[in-house]
Tab-separated table of C-alpha atoms in Angstrom:
chain	number	residue	atom	x	y	z
H	8	MET	CA	0.000	0.000	0.000
H	9	THR	CA	1.322	3.441	-0.871
H	10	PRO	CA	1.601	5.666	2.230
H	11	GLU	CA	-0.650	8.714	2.210
H	12	ALA	CA	-1.191	11.660	4.480
H	13	VAL	CA	-3.805	11.104	7.158
H	14	GLU	CA	-5.958	14.117	6.407
H	15	GLY	CA	-7.468	15.873	9.382
H	16	GLY	CA	-5.643	13.657	11.882
H	17	VAL	CA	-5.072	15.134	15.331
H	18	ARG	CA	-2.800	13.861	18.086
H	19	ILE	CA	-5.699	13.267	20.467
H	20	THR	CA	-7.223	9.951	21.525
H	21	LEU	CA	-10.647	9.343	23.076
H	22	GLY	CA	-11.220	6.595	25.592
H	23	THR	CA	-14.173	5.073	27.438
H	24	ALA	CA	-14.570	4.585	31.184
H	25	GLY	CA	-17.362	3.205	33.319
H	26	HIS	CA	-18.891	0.207	35.079
H	27	ILE	CA	-19.399	-3.159	33.395
H	28	ASP	CA	-22.508	-3.494	31.191
H	29	HIS	CA	-23.181	0.248	31.050
H	30	GLY	CA	-22.781	0.159	27.278
H	31	LYS	CA	-19.313	1.573	26.595
H	32	THR	CA	-18.709	-0.673	23.584
H	33	SER	CA	-22.188	0.067	22.222
H	34	VAL	CA	-21.570	3.823	22.485
H	35	VAL	CA	-18.340	3.399	20.493
H	36	GLN	CA	-20.242	1.384	17.881
H	37	SER	CA	-22.838	4.155	17.568
H	38	LEU	CA	-20.057	6.664	16.897
H	39	THR	CA	-17.836	4.582	14.631
H	40	GLY	CA	-19.815	1.634	13.274
H	41	THR	CA	-17.150	-0.666	14.795
H	42	TRP	CA	-17.883	-3.311	17.432
H	43	CYS	CA	-14.678	-3.409	19.478
H	44	ALA	CA	-15.241	-6.723	21.281
H	45	ARG	CA	-13.038	-8.928	19.097
H	46	LEU	CA	-12.165	-11.919	21.339
H	47	PRO	CA	-14.385	-15.051	21.217
H	48	GLU	CA	-14.823	-15.010	25.008
H	49	GLU	CA	-15.925	-11.370	24.843
H	50	LYS	CA	-18.598	-12.208	22.294
H	51	ALA	CA	-19.708	-15.279	24.264
H	52	ARG	CA	-19.903	-13.444	27.604
H	53	GLY	CA	-21.195	-10.136	26.258
H	54	MET	CA	-18.531	-8.135	28.070
H	55	THR	CA	-15.289	-6.377	27.200
H	56	ILE	CA	-12.199	-8.136	28.575
H	57	ASP	CA	-9.365	-6.584	26.609
H	58	LEU	CA	-8.799	-3.272	24.873
H	59	GLY	CA	-10.677	-2.416	21.704
H	60	PHE	CA	-9.758	0.181	19.073
H	61	ALA	CA	-11.788	2.153	16.547
H	62	ALA	CA	-11.562	5.387	14.541
H	63	TRP	CA	-14.270	8.029	14.630
H	64	ASN	CA	-14.899	10.121	11.499
H	65	ALA	CA	-15.731	13.359	13.295
H	66	GLY	CA	-16.582	15.327	10.138
H	67	ASN	CA	-14.620	17.685	7.889
H	68	GLY	CA	-12.073	14.910	7.261
H	69	LEU	CA	-11.228	14.656	10.982
H	70	ARG	CA	-10.416	11.139	12.257
H	71	ILE	CA	-9.895	10.472	15.962
H	72	GLY	CA	-8.792	7.218	17.572
H	73	ILE	CA	-10.947	5.646	20.288
H	74	VAL	CA	-9.818	3.136	22.931
H	75	ASP	CA	-12.590	1.023	24.495
H	76	VAL	CA	-11.715	-0.389	27.915
H	77	PRO	CA	-13.240	-3.156	30.073
H	78	GLY	CA	-15.412	-2.229	33.041
H	79	HIS	CA	-15.165	-5.361	35.187
H	80	GLU	CA	-12.993	-5.064	38.308
H	81	ARG	CA	-11.125	-8.286	37.420
H	82	PHE	CA	-9.814	-6.641	34.250
H	83	ILE	CA	-8.827	-3.324	35.809
H	84	HIS	CA	-5.227	-3.901	34.668
H	85	ASN	CA	-6.435	-3.901	31.046
H	86	MET	CA	-8.487	-0.771	31.686
H	87	VAL	CA	-5.430	1.042	33.071
H	88	ALA	CA	-3.315	-0.058	30.089
H	89	GLY	CA	-5.803	1.542	27.717
H	90	ALA	CA	-6.415	4.662	29.794
H	91	SER	CA	-2.688	5.415	29.947
H	92	GLY	CA	-2.767	6.675	26.353
H	93	ILE	CA	-5.979	8.695	26.191
H	94	ASP	CA	-6.471	12.469	26.241
H	95	VAL	CA	-10.275	12.751	26.409
H	96	VAL	CA	-12.604	10.374	28.267
H	97	MET	CA	-16.211	9.377	27.690
H	98	LEU	CA	-17.534	8.405	31.122
H	99	VAL	CA	-20.476	6.114	30.384
H	100	VAL	CA	-23.139	5.590	33.074
H	101	ALA	CA	-26.312	3.553	32.525
H	102	ALA	CA	-29.510	5.415	33.403
H	103	ASP	CA	-31.083	2.294	34.911
H	104	ASP	CA	-28.119	1.302	37.151
H	105	GLY	CA	-26.693	4.713	38.035
H	106	VAL	CA	-23.267	5.247	39.588
H	107	MET	CA	-21.611	1.920	40.470
H	108	PRO	CA	-18.265	0.880	42.050
H	109	GLN	CA	-16.246	0.883	38.825
H	110	THR	CA	-17.745	4.237	37.856
H	111	LEU	CA	-16.113	5.709	40.947
H	112	GLU	CA	-12.815	3.889	40.474
H	113	HIS	CA	-12.547	4.667	36.762
H	114	VAL	CA	-13.000	8.388	37.438
H	115	GLN	CA	-10.055	8.288	39.851
H	116	ILE	CA	-7.938	6.177	37.478
H	117	VAL	CA	-8.272	8.496	34.480
H	118	ARG	CA	-7.643	11.435	36.793
H	119	MET	CA	-4.378	9.881	38.010
H	120	LEU	CA	-3.307	9.060	34.442
H	121	GLY	CA	-3.367	12.684	33.364
H	122	VAL	CA	-6.687	12.919	31.523
H	123	ARG	CA	-8.017	16.478	31.855
H	124	LYS	CA	-11.000	16.660	29.479
H	125	GLY	CA	-14.120	14.577	29.027
H	126	VAL	CA	-17.805	14.117	28.296
H	127	ILE	CA	-20.326	12.266	30.468
H	128	VAL	CA	-22.634	9.905	28.564
H	129	LEU	CA	-25.872	8.981	30.348
H	130	ASN	CA	-26.628	5.832	28.361
H	131	LYS	CA	-29.696	3.570	28.149
H	132	CYS	CA	-32.069	6.519	28.424
H	133	ASP	CA	-34.596	4.518	26.393
H	134	ILE	CA	-35.278	2.315	29.457
H	135	ALA	CA	-35.377	5.053	32.117
H	136	ASP	CA	-37.995	7.764	32.551
H	137	GLU	CA	-37.234	11.470	32.948
H	138	ALA	CA	-37.273	11.341	36.759
H	139	ARG	CA	-34.775	8.467	36.842
H	140	GLN	CA	-32.493	10.179	34.319
H	141	ALA	CA	-32.454	13.349	36.437
H	142	GLN	CA	-31.728	11.317	39.585
H	143	VAL	CA	-28.773	9.493	37.982
H	144	GLU	CA	-27.386	12.696	36.495
H	145	ALA	CA	-27.376	14.181	40.022
H	146	GLU	CA	-25.516	11.071	41.280
H	147	ILE	CA	-22.929	11.499	38.540
H	148	ARG	CA	-22.388	15.171	39.378
H	149	GLU	CA	-21.715	14.206	42.983
H	150	CYS	CA	-19.319	11.447	41.846
H	151	VAL	CA	-17.205	13.785	39.691
H	152	GLN	CA	-17.241	16.769	42.060
H	153	GLY	CA	-13.725	18.159	42.490
H	154	THR	CA	-12.393	16.372	39.386
H	155	PHE	CA	-11.755	17.534	35.810
H	156	LEU	CA	-15.244	16.207	34.908
H	157	GLU	CA	-17.011	18.510	37.366
H	158	ASP	CA	-18.212	20.889	34.640
H	159	ALA	CA	-18.250	18.405	31.752
H	160	ASP	CA	-21.227	18.173	29.412
H	161	CYS	CA	-23.648	15.355	30.271
H	162	VAL	CA	-25.357	13.929	27.175
H	163	ARG	CA	-28.477	11.776	27.500
H	164	PHE	CA	-28.178	8.974	24.983
H	165	SER	CA	-29.365	5.552	23.899
H	166	ALA	CA	-26.914	3.299	22.106
H	167	ARG	CA	-29.814	0.997	21.216
H	168	THR	CA	-31.849	3.642	19.361
H	169	ASN	CA	-29.087	6.253	18.747
H	170	ALA	CA	-31.333	8.926	20.253
H	171	GLY	CA	-29.035	11.776	21.255
H	172	LEU	CA	-26.234	10.818	18.839
H	173	GLU	CA	-26.045	14.266	17.277
H	174	ALA	CA	-25.741	15.891	20.720
H	175	LEU	CA	-23.035	13.406	21.717
H	176	GLU	CA	-21.009	14.050	18.562
H	177	SER	CA	-21.332	17.804	19.091
H	178	ALA	CA	-20.140	17.547	22.709
H	179	LEU	CA	-17.166	15.415	21.667
H	180	ARG	CA	-16.160	17.781	18.858
H	181	LYS	CA	-16.284	20.659	21.336
H	182	VAL	CA	-14.090	18.967	23.929
H	183	VAL	CA	-11.614	17.733	21.290
H	184	ALA	CA	-11.274	21.314	20.015
H	185	GLU	CA	-10.491	22.430	23.586
H	186	THR	CA	-7.865	19.719	24.161
H	187	THR	CA	-4.181	20.377	23.566
H	188	GLU	CA	-2.541	17.898	21.200
H	189	ARG	CA	0.241	15.671	22.481
H	190	ASP	CA	3.691	17.237	22.197
H	191	ASP	CA	5.636	15.165	19.662
H	192	ARG	CA	9.031	16.529	20.684
H	193	GLY	CA	11.495	14.312	22.518
H	194	PRO	CA	12.836	10.828	21.784
H	195	PHE	CA	10.333	8.306	20.450
H	196	LEU	CA	8.700	6.025	23.040
H	197	LEU	CA	5.661	3.747	22.710
H	198	HIS	CA	4.235	1.415	25.363
H	199	VAL	CA	3.013	-1.718	23.559
H	200	GLU	CA	-0.743	-2.220	23.911
H	201	ARG	CA	-1.171	-5.099	21.485
H	202	ALA	CA	0.910	-7.243	19.137
H	203	PHE	CA	-0.425	-9.473	16.372
H	204	GLN	CA	0.710	-11.114	13.143
H	205	LEU	CA	-0.651	-10.705	9.621
H	206	LYS	CA	0.139	-13.250	6.930
H	207	GLY	CA	2.863	-11.972	4.655
H	208	LEU	CA	3.510	-8.865	6.762
H	209	GLY	CA	4.927	-10.185	10.030
H	210	THR	CA	4.479	-8.689	13.491
H	211	ILE	CA	2.410	-5.547	13.984
H	212	ILE	CA	2.601	-3.548	17.221
H	213	SER	CA	-0.153	-1.114	18.162
H	214	GLY	CA	-0.195	1.628	20.731
H	215	ILE	CA	-0.189	5.370	21.281
H	216	PRO	CA	3.297	6.937	21.185
H	217	ARG	CA	4.019	8.846	24.376
H	218	SER	CA	6.644	11.097	22.785
H	219	GLY	CA	8.553	11.703	19.578
H	220	THR	CA	8.090	10.787	15.931
H	221	LEU	CA	8.733	7.491	14.124
H	222	LYS	CA	9.316	7.157	10.374
H	223	VAL	CA	9.340	4.185	8.032
H	224	GLY	CA	12.938	2.951	7.851
H	225	ASP	CA	13.889	4.087	11.369
H	226	GLU	CA	15.672	1.734	13.753
H	227	VAL	CA	13.992	1.169	17.124
H	228	GLU	CA	14.857	-0.714	20.278
H	229	MET	CA	12.576	-3.259	21.976
H	230	LEU	CA	12.848	-2.904	25.744
H	231	PRO	CA	13.737	-4.231	28.219
H	232	GLU	CA	15.619	-6.769	26.040
H	233	GLY	CA	17.409	-4.115	23.964
H	234	THR	CA	16.992	-5.855	20.587
H	235	LYS	CA	17.102	-3.612	17.503
H	236	HIS	CA	14.510	-3.695	14.727
H	237	ARG	CA	13.742	-1.781	11.534
H	238	VAL	CA	10.361	-0.080	10.959
H	239	ARG	CA	8.875	-1.601	7.794
H	240	GLY	CA	5.521	0.163	7.817
H	241	VAL	CA	3.280	2.527	9.777
H	242	GLN	CA	-0.486	2.901	9.872
H	243	ILE	CA	-2.363	5.749	11.566
H	244	TYR	CA	-6.089	5.267	12.185
H	245	GLY	CA	-5.979	2.314	9.793
H	246	LYS	CA	-4.335	4.179	6.893
H	247	ALA	CA	-0.774	3.748	5.681
H	248	ALA	CA	1.463	6.684	6.581
H	249	GLU	CA	5.113	7.682	6.385
H	250	GLN	CA	5.342	8.424	10.117
H	251	GLY	CA	3.623	8.118	13.485
H	252	ARG	CA	3.653	10.816	16.136
H	253	ALA	CA	2.912	11.131	19.842
H	254	GLY	CA	-0.807	10.974	20.579
H	255	GLU	CA	-1.869	9.067	17.445
H	256	CYS	CA	-3.229	5.502	17.467
H	257	ALA	CA	-0.436	3.796	15.556
H	258	ALA	CA	0.208	0.329	14.155
H	259	ILE	CA	3.893	-0.332	13.440
H	260	ARG	CA	5.316	-3.228	11.435
H	261	LEU	CA	8.761	-4.323	12.604
H	262	SER	CA	11.321	-6.641	11.045
H	263	ASP	CA	12.682	-9.819	12.658
H	264	LEU	CA	10.336	-9.851	15.631
H	265	SER	CA	8.021	-12.536	16.952
H	266	ARG	CA	4.621	-11.760	18.442
H	267	GLU	CA	5.731	-13.277	21.754
H	268	ALA	CA	8.671	-10.864	21.954
H	269	ALA	CA	6.318	-7.870	21.714
H	270	ALA	CA	3.932	-8.561	24.591
H	271	ARG	CA	1.879	-5.841	26.255
H	272	GLY	CA	3.949	-3.955	28.801
H	273	LYS	CA	7.059	-3.815	26.654
H	274	VAL	CA	8.339	-0.639	25.031
H	275	ILE	CA	9.708	0.345	21.630
H	276	ALA	CA	11.872	3.437	21.628
H	277	LEU	CA	14.633	5.418	19.977
H	278	PRO	CA	17.767	3.331	20.683
H	279	GLY	CA	19.901	4.330	23.640
H	280	TYR	CA	17.509	6.734	25.346
H	281	PHE	CA	15.606	4.514	27.758
H	282	SER	CA	16.320	1.508	29.956
H	283	ALA	CA	14.585	-0.565	32.618
H	284	HIS	CA	14.925	0.347	36.295
H	285	ARG	CA	13.760	-1.130	39.589
H	286	PHE	CA	13.522	2.204	41.404
H	287	LEU	CA	11.296	5.081	40.294
H	288	ASN	CA	11.286	8.460	42.028
H	289	VAL	CA	7.808	9.934	41.761
H	290	ARG	CA	5.377	12.620	42.810
H	291	PHE	CA	2.535	10.777	44.549
H	292	LEU	CA	-1.013	11.875	45.400
H	293	HIS	CA	-2.882	9.735	47.927
H	294	LEU	CA	-6.475	9.806	46.676
H	295	PRO	CA	-8.816	11.859	48.892
H	296	THR	CA	-11.485	9.155	48.461
H	297	ASN	CA	-9.414	6.682	50.497
H	298	ILE	CA	-10.034	6.306	54.215
H	299	LYS	CA	-6.825	5.235	55.954
H	300	PRO	CA	-3.403	6.951	55.955
H	301	LEU	CA	-0.566	5.196	54.108
H	302	GLU	CA	2.296	3.656	56.039
H	303	PRO	CA	5.969	4.403	55.157
H	304	ARG	CA	6.167	1.104	53.221
H	305	THR	CA	3.135	-0.242	51.355
H	306	ALA	CA	2.932	-3.256	49.043
H	307	VAL	CA	1.518	-2.034	45.718
H	308	MET	CA	0.976	-2.929	42.088
H	309	LEU	CA	2.461	-0.281	39.802
H	310	HIS	CA	0.784	0.546	36.485
H	311	VAL	CA	2.902	2.687	34.168
H	312	GLY	CA	2.400	2.739	30.422
H	313	THR	CA	0.901	-0.674	29.708
H	314	SER	CA	2.951	-2.599	32.293
H	315	GLU	CA	1.824	-4.016	35.633
H	316	THR	CA	4.564	-4.686	38.209
H	317	PRO	CA	4.542	-5.539	41.943
H	318	GLY	CA	6.641	-3.539	44.363
H	319	HIS	CA	6.540	-1.240	47.384
H	320	LEU	CA	5.749	2.460	47.770
H	321	ILE	CA	8.290	4.100	50.090
H	322	LEU	CA	7.744	7.466	51.785
H	323	PRO	CA	11.076	9.345	52.175
H	324	SER	CA	10.618	10.711	55.708
H	325	LEU	CA	6.928	10.735	56.609
H	326	GLU	CA	5.506	8.281	59.131
H	327	LYS	CA	2.131	8.386	57.362
H	328	LEU	CA	0.449	10.072	54.408
H	329	ASP	CA	-3.154	11.168	54.879
H	330	PRO	CA	-5.758	10.840	52.085
H	331	GLY	CA	-5.667	13.878	49.838
H	332	SER	CA	-1.995	14.581	50.646
H	333	GLU	CA	0.845	14.728	48.108
H	334	THR	CA	4.556	14.012	48.474
H	335	TYR	CA	7.657	12.744	46.691
H	336	ALA	CA	8.162	9.003	47.071
H	337	GLN	CA	10.107	6.085	45.649
H	338	ILE	CA	8.564	2.962	44.152
H	339	GLN	CA	10.832	-0.054	44.648
H	340	LEU	CA	9.891	-2.799	42.191
H	341	ASP	CA	10.327	-6.576	42.166
H	342	ARG	CA	11.575	-6.397	38.576
H	343	PRO	CA	12.751	-3.586	36.289
H	344	VAL	CA	10.305	-1.557	34.190
H	345	VAL	CA	10.775	1.044	31.477
H	346	ALA	CA	9.436	4.460	32.469
H	347	ALA	CA	10.357	7.981	31.431
H	348	PRO	CA	10.286	11.259	33.341
H	349	GLY	CA	6.825	12.760	32.969
H	350	ASP	CA	5.052	9.408	32.571
H	351	PHE	CA	1.792	9.194	34.482
H	352	TYR	CA	1.450	6.155	36.729
H	353	LEU	CA	-1.035	4.544	39.094
H	354	VAL	CA	-0.557	2.368	42.170
H	355	ARG	CA	-3.096	-0.045	43.624
H	356	ARG	CA	-2.919	-1.864	46.916
H	357	ARG	CA	-2.245	-5.539	46.339
H	358	SER	CA	-4.529	-6.912	49.045
H	359	PRO	CA	-7.292	-5.975	49.294
H	360	ALA	CA	-7.087	-4.609	45.735
H	361	MET	CA	-7.916	-0.897	45.572
H	362	THR	CA	-6.584	2.220	43.872
H	363	LEU	CA	-4.355	4.210	46.230
H	364	GLY	CA	-3.232	7.077	44.012
H	365	GLY	CA	-0.667	8.073	41.445
H	366	GLY	CA	1.090	10.959	39.794
H	367	THR	CA	4.105	11.456	37.545
H	368	VAL	CA	7.520	9.835	37.306
H	369	ILE	CA	10.240	12.371	38.208
H	370	ASP	CA	13.294	10.255	37.384
H	371	CYS	CA	14.635	6.704	37.550
H	372	ALA	CA	17.241	5.526	40.050
H	373	ASP	CA	19.824	2.764	40.348
H	374	ALA	CA	19.715	2.593	44.147
H	375	LYS	CA	17.117	2.341	46.900
H	376	LEU	CA	16.037	5.447	48.746
H	377	ARG	CA	17.398	5.665	52.270
H	378	ARG	CA	14.663	7.107	54.419
H	379	GLY	CA	15.553	10.343	56.171
H	380	ARG	CA	17.932	11.714	53.514
H	381	GLY	CA	17.348	15.449	53.787
H	382	ASP	CA	18.565	16.375	50.303
H	383	TRP	CA	16.528	13.750	48.447
H	384	VAL	CA	13.298	15.734	48.341
H	385	GLU	CA	15.119	18.913	47.227
H	386	ALA	CA	16.824	16.999	44.397
H	387	ARG	CA	13.468	15.632	43.191
H	388	ALA	CA	11.939	19.107	43.266
H	389	ALA	CA	14.802	20.471	41.123
H	390	THR	CA	14.415	17.648	38.618
H	391	GLU	CA	10.667	18.135	38.412
H	392	ALA	CA	11.080	21.877	37.908
H	393	ALA	CA	13.325	21.188	34.885
H	394	ALA	CA	10.621	19.179	33.086
H	395	GLY	CA	9.801	20.833	29.762
H	396	ASP	CA	13.012	22.887	29.762
H	397	ASP	CA	15.548	21.071	27.583
H	398	ALA	CA	18.450	23.308	28.581
H	399	GLU	CA	17.795	22.829	32.301
H	400	LYS	CA	17.467	19.057	31.859
H	401	MET	CA	20.801	19.062	30.022
H	402	ARG	CA	22.410	21.135	32.799
H	403	LEU	CA	21.210	18.764	35.521
H	404	ALA	CA	22.386	15.735	33.513
H	405	LEU	CA	25.826	17.319	33.138
H	406	GLU	CA	26.017	17.844	36.904
H	407	LYS	CA	25.212	14.174	37.508
H	408	ALA	CA	27.870	13.112	34.967
H	409	GLY	CA	30.618	14.535	37.190
H	410	ASP	CA	33.953	15.983	36.032
H	411	GLU	CA	34.521	13.738	33.023
H	412	PRO	CA	33.830	15.279	29.564
H	413	CYS	CA	30.497	14.154	28.127
H	414	HIS	CA	29.962	13.512	24.413
H	415	LEU	CA	26.870	15.302	23.082
H	416	ASP	CA	25.148	12.051	22.067
H	417	ASN	CA	25.549	10.547	25.542
H	418	TRP	CA	24.668	13.848	27.164
H	419	ALA	CA	21.372	13.981	25.249
H	420	LYS	CA	20.508	10.423	26.284
H	421	LEU	CA	21.284	11.114	29.946
H	422	ALA	CA	18.891	14.069	29.810
H	423	SER	CA	16.211	12.285	27.687
H	424	VAL	CA	16.354	15.122	25.158
H	425	ALA	CA	15.993	14.456	21.419
H	426	PRO	CA	19.199	14.983	19.347
H	427	ASP	CA	18.210	18.228	17.579
H	428	ALA	CA	16.920	19.823	20.786
H	429	ALA	CA	20.044	18.656	22.636
H	430	ARG	CA	22.331	20.420	20.181
H	431	ALA	CA	20.402	23.676	20.571
H	432	ALA	CA	20.418	23.368	24.365
H	433	ALA	CA	24.163	22.646	24.413
H	434	VAL	CA	24.864	25.791	22.369
H	435	ALA	CA	22.750	27.861	24.791
H	436	LEU	CA	24.507	26.411	27.862
H	437	ALA	CA	27.944	27.042	26.358
H	438	ALA	CA	26.994	30.614	25.455
H	439	SER	CA	25.877	31.286	29.033
H	440	GLY	CA	29.056	29.776	30.510
H	441	GLN	CA	27.273	26.826	32.125
H	442	ALA	CA	29.062	24.321	29.866
H	443	ILE	CA	32.366	24.242	28.002
H	444	ASP	CA	32.316	23.359	24.317
H	445	LEU	CA	35.066	20.802	23.610
H	446	PRO	CA	35.241	20.153	19.826
H	447	GLY	CA	36.223	16.532	20.272
H	448	PHE	CA	33.033	15.801	22.222
H	449	ARG	CA	30.435	17.297	19.860
């Protein structure tokens, strides 16, 4: 297939959230004509188990990717994997059932994963009278109070009859127009959501790039193994393209790779920029909806990107962390994971299973945090403050490198700054006297 431009494509992805059997998949079908439940067990059981993908033709040539997630508590890990890549959420609540346990938990999950825009869909209005619809809408408003959905449009809809479809499409177009596209600067990184094989084409990886741009012919690295592969083809929203960018639903065909080697939770990235670590330094918000304070060491399940990894949440100096409080912390994992500064993450208590909170990754570490270190919090604050400022990230990376001269390529990788931006930042630092330009290390 000859690659073509994806006309009207925007780097924004919609996603569903809500309790099981509230009609999330049916709402997506009403919008797109695609039934996302693809697995035989999903069709047999009438419920979404894994992630589903579709593209919505929003009018005027605009195509937007949609991720449909499961609502059952047993598949919350799949829900988190899908929600980690979305920018706008459709919170679906059935008018007959009203707000249910996974409604509440999904609202907190998408909040922790950085989603800041959304539309509320009051579904199944064909089987609920006006009084019941008003009652459930009031329940929803109470559920989302204090969150980014507090002032979101609430559309009354029926996926069975499509009554209200025009209003739903209008509300979605409005919120998409208000949403900032993903920044495609930085080194390429994609958390694998799904891998499959097509006869004659080989292994296809799908996901939503977190940063950077990928072109046909580029070399990428599969992590954590570190194997190198060549990009043989790219599709965006189901159409062949020359490149994929951060925020777009992408399917990438790689050379010399088995499906088993590209399981969900793995990462493909620009070679040399990322690696797996067991210790993540993070900003952590303990959800205000929880009841008990957190202890200095809590067994958790970490969700970052599309991976799910057991470990412990360590508070640096506090003896407890009250609900609604925020602090810097370290997550010490049982096995290494690939995460990048700025990645949103979520932690859930292992037993009994419940969402505790989340935030953003500040940096990755090679050593455990020693509780009581007075300078640790200050160092995390400085690193967090440098986020988004390539020159400041380069300066901090140079400080950590010590007195030895640092080649520009290695310097850029230490700072997680893309090559072109790293060169510009290095020139600025040298001009201001904060770095010395040694010709042999350019």
